[in-house]
mmCIF file of C-alpha atoms in Angstrom:
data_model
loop_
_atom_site.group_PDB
_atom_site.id
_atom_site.type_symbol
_atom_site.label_atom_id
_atom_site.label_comp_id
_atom_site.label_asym_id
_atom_site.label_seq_id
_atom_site.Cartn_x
_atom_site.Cartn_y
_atom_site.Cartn_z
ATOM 1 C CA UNK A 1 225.803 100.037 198.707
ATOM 2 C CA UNK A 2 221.615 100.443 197.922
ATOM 3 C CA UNK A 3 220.779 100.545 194.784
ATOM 4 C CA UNK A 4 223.983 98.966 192.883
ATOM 5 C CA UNK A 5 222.826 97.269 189.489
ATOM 6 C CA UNK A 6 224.815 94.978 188.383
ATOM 7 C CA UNK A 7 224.583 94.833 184.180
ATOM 8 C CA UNK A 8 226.498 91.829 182.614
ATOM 9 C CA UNK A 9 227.995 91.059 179.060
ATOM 10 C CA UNK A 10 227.488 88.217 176.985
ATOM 11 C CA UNK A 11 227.296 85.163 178.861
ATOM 12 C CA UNK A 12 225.728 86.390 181.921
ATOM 13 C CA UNK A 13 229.065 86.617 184.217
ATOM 14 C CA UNK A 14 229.116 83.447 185.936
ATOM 15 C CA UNK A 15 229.579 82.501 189.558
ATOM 16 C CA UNK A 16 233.725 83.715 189.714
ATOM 17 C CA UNK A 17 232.761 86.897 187.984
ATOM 18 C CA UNK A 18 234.045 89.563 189.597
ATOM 19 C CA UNK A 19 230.285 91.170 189.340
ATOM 20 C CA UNK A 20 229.039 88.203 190.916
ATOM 21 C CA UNK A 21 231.556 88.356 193.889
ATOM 22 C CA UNK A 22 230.210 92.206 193.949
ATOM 23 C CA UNK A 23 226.583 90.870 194.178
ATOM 24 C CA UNK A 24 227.205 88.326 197.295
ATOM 25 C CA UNK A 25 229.137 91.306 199.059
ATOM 26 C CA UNK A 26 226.994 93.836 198.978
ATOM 27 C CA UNK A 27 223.217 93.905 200.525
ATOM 28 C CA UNK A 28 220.727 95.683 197.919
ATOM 29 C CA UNK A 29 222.784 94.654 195.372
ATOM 30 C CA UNK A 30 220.446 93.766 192.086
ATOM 31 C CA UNK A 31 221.849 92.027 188.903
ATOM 32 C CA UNK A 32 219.505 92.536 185.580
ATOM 33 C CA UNK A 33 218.773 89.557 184.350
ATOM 34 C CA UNK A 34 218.198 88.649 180.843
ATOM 35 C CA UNK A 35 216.457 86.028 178.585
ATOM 36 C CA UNK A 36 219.291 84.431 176.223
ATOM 37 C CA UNK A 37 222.402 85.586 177.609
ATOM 38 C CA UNK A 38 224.060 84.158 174.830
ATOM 39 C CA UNK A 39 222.218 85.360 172.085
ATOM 40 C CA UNK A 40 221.683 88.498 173.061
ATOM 41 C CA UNK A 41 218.560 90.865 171.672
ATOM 42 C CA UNK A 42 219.453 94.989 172.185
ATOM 43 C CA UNK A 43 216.244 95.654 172.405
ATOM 44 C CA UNK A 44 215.093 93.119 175.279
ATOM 45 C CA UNK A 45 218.473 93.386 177.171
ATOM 46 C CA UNK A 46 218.116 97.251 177.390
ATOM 47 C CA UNK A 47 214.251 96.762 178.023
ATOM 48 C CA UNK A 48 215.056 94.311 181.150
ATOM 49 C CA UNK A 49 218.137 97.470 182.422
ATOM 50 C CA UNK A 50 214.879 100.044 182.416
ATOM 51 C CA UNK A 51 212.769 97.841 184.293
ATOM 52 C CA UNK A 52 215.266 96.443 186.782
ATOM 53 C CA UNK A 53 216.313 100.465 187.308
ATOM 54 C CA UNK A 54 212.417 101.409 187.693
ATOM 55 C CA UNK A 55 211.706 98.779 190.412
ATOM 56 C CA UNK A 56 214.569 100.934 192.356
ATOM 57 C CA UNK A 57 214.445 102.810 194.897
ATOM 58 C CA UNK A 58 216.014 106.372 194.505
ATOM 59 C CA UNK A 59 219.301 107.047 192.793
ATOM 60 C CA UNK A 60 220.953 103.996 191.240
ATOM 61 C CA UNK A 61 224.478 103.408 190.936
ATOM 62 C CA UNK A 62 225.306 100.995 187.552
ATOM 63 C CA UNK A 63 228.183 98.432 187.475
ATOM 64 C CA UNK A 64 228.705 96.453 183.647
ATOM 65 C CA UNK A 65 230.898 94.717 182.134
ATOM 66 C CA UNK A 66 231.574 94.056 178.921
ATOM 67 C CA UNK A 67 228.519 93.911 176.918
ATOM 68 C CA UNK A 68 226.604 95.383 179.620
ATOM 69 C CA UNK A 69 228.651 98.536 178.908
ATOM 70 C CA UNK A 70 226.766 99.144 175.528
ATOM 71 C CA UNK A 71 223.283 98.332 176.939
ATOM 72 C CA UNK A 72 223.799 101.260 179.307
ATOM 73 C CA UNK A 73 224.703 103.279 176.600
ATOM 74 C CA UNK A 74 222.151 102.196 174.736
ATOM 75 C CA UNK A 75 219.484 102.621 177.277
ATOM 76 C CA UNK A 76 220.699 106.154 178.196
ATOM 77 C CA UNK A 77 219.454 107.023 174.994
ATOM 78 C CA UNK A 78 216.036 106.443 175.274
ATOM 79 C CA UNK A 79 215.386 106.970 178.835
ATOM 80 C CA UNK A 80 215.566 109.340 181.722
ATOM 81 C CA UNK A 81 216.371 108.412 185.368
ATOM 82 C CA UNK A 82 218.348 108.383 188.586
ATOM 83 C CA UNK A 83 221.774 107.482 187.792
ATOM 84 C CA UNK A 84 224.331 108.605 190.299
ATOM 85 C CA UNK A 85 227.102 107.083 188.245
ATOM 86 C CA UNK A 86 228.245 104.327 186.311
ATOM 87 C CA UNK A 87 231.398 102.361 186.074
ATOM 88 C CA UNK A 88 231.401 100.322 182.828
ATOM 89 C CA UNK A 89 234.167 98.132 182.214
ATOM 90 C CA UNK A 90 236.031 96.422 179.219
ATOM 91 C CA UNK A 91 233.144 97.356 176.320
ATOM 92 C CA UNK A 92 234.002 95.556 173.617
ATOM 93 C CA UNK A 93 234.248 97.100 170.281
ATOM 94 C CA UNK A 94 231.314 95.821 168.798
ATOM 95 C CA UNK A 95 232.606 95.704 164.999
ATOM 96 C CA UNK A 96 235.672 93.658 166.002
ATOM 97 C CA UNK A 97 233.895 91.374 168.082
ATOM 98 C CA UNK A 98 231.146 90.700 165.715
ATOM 99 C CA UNK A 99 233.710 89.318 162.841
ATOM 100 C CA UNK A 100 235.910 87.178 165.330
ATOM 101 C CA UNK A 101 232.484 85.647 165.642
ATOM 102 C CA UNK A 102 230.678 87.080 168.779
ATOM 103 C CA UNK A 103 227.204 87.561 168.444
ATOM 104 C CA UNK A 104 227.024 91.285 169.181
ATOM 105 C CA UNK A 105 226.663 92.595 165.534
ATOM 106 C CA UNK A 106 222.927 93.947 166.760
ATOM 107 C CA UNK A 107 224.132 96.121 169.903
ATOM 108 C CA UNK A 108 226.046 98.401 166.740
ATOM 109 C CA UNK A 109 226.462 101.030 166.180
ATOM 110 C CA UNK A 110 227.794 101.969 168.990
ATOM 111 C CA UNK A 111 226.171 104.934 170.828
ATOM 112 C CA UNK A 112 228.760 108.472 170.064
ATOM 113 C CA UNK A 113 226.665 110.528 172.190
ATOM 114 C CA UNK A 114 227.754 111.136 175.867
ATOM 115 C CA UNK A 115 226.315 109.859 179.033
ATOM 116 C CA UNK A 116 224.154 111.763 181.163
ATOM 117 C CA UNK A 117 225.708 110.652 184.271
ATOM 118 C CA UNK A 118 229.296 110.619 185.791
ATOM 119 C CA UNK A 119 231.286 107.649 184.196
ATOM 120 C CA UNK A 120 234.240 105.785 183.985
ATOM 121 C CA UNK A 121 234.983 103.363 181.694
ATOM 122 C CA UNK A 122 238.208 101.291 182.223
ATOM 123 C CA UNK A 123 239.466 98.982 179.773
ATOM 124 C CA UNK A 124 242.613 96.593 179.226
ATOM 125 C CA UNK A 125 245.509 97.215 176.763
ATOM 126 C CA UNK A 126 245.469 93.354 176.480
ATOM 127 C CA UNK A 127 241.251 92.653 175.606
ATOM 128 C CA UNK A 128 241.028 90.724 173.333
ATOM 129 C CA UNK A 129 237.683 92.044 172.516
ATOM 130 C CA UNK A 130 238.752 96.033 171.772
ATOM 131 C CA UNK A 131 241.777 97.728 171.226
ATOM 132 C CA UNK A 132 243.470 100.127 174.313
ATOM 133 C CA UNK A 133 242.757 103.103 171.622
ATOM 134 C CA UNK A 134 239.290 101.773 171.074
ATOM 135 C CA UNK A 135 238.439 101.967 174.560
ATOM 136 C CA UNK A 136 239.612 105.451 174.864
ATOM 137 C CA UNK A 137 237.992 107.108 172.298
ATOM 138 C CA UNK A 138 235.242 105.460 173.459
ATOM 139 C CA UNK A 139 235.067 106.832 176.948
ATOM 140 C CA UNK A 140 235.624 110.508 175.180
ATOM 141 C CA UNK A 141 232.450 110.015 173.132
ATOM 142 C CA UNK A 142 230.654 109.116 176.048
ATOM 143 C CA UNK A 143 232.250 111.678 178.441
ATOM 144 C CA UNK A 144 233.915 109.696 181.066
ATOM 145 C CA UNK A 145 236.819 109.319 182.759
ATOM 146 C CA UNK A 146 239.117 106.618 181.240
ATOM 147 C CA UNK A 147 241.310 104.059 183.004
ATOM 148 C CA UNK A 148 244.089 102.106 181.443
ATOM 149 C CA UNK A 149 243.847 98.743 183.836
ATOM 150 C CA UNK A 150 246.782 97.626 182.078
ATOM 151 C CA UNK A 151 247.638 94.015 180.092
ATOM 152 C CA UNK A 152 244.684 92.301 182.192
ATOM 153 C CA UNK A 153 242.975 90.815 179.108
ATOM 154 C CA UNK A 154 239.270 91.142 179.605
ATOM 155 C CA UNK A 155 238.594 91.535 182.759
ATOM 156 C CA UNK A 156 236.801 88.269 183.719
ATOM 157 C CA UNK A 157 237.723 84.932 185.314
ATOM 158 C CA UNK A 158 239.668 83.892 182.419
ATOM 159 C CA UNK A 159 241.848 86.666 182.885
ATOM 160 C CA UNK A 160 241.972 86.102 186.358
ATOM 161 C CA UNK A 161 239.612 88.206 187.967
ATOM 162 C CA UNK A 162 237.308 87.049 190.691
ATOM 163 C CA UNK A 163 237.346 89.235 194.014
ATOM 164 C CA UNK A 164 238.729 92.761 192.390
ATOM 165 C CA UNK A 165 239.769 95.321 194.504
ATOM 166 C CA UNK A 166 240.914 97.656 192.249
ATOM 167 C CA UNK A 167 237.164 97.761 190.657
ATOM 168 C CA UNK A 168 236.214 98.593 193.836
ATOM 169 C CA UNK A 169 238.561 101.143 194.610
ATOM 170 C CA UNK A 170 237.447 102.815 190.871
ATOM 171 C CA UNK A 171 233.724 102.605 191.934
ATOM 172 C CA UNK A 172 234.240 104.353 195.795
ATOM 173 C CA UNK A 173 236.721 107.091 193.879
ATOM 174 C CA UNK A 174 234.234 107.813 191.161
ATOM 175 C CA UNK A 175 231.200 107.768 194.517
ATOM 176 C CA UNK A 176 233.220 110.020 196.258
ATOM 177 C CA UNK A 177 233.142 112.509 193.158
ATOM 178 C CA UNK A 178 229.673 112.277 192.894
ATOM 179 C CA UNK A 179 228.684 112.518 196.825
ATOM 180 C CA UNK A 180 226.114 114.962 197.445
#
């Protein structure tokens, strides 16, 4: 798949990351890289999303996790562009997360409006890092399609996730939907 960008969380999803199995696999493939990736800055991390999507080529197709979720949001604020779809996966609730101690507190408040670009947004019943209901209301504000993955915790290695078809399937379903 061209033009798949890869957007992680917190922590830059390491080399058994599902996203980083994604990024081997697929030719064209990009991953937006950031400065810190464990003190992350909104500002720079949605700053480094625009220019990795500007140095593509035609319609882009975005794949985050976690973190990653709410710098897409965040970004499709402020700017316009190709964006065929987006799968975003596990966003944590930012609130939550910042007082069990994660340093997200400056990616808040959390974006209400919807996405201008077909979406789903699939979340665990188990994450640690947001609550099932959370994560639903969530993908309502921002207009996509939500999927219950089940009690899979957060959807990373530690959770067991390295190769994951199901992701894949979600992300060929929600291409299929959006084929021209």
């Amino acid at each position: 798949m061209e033009n798949m960008i890869v957007v992680p969380g917190l922590g830059g999803s390491g080399r058994d990351h599902w996203q980083s199995h994604w990024l081997r696999d697929r030719a064209g493939a990009v991953r937006v890289e950031q400065r810190n990736w464990d003190q992350p800055d909104r500002d720079e991390w949605v700053a480094e999303l625009h220019g990795t999507v500007q140095r593509a080529e035609g319609p882009v197709v975005l794949v985050a996790h976690s973190l990653g979720c709410h710098t897409v949001a965040h970004w499709a604020q402020r700017h316009v562009a190709q964006v065929r779809a987006a799968l975003l996966v596990a966003p944590p609730d930012i609130d939550y997360s910042a007082s069990r101690g994660a340093p997200i507190a400056g990616f808040g408040p959390t974006p209400a409006d919807p996405l201008p670009f077909p979406t789903v947004l699939a979340a665990s019943s188990t994450d640690q890092w947001a609550e099932i209901g959370w994560s639903r209301l969530l993908a309502k504000q921002w207009g996509a399609r939500f999927v219950d993955l089940g009690a899979v915790g957060h959807v990373n290695p530690a959770a067991g996730f390295g190769p994951w078809p199901r992701g894949e399937e979600l992300l060929r379903d929600l291409l299929a939907q959006t084929a021209d």
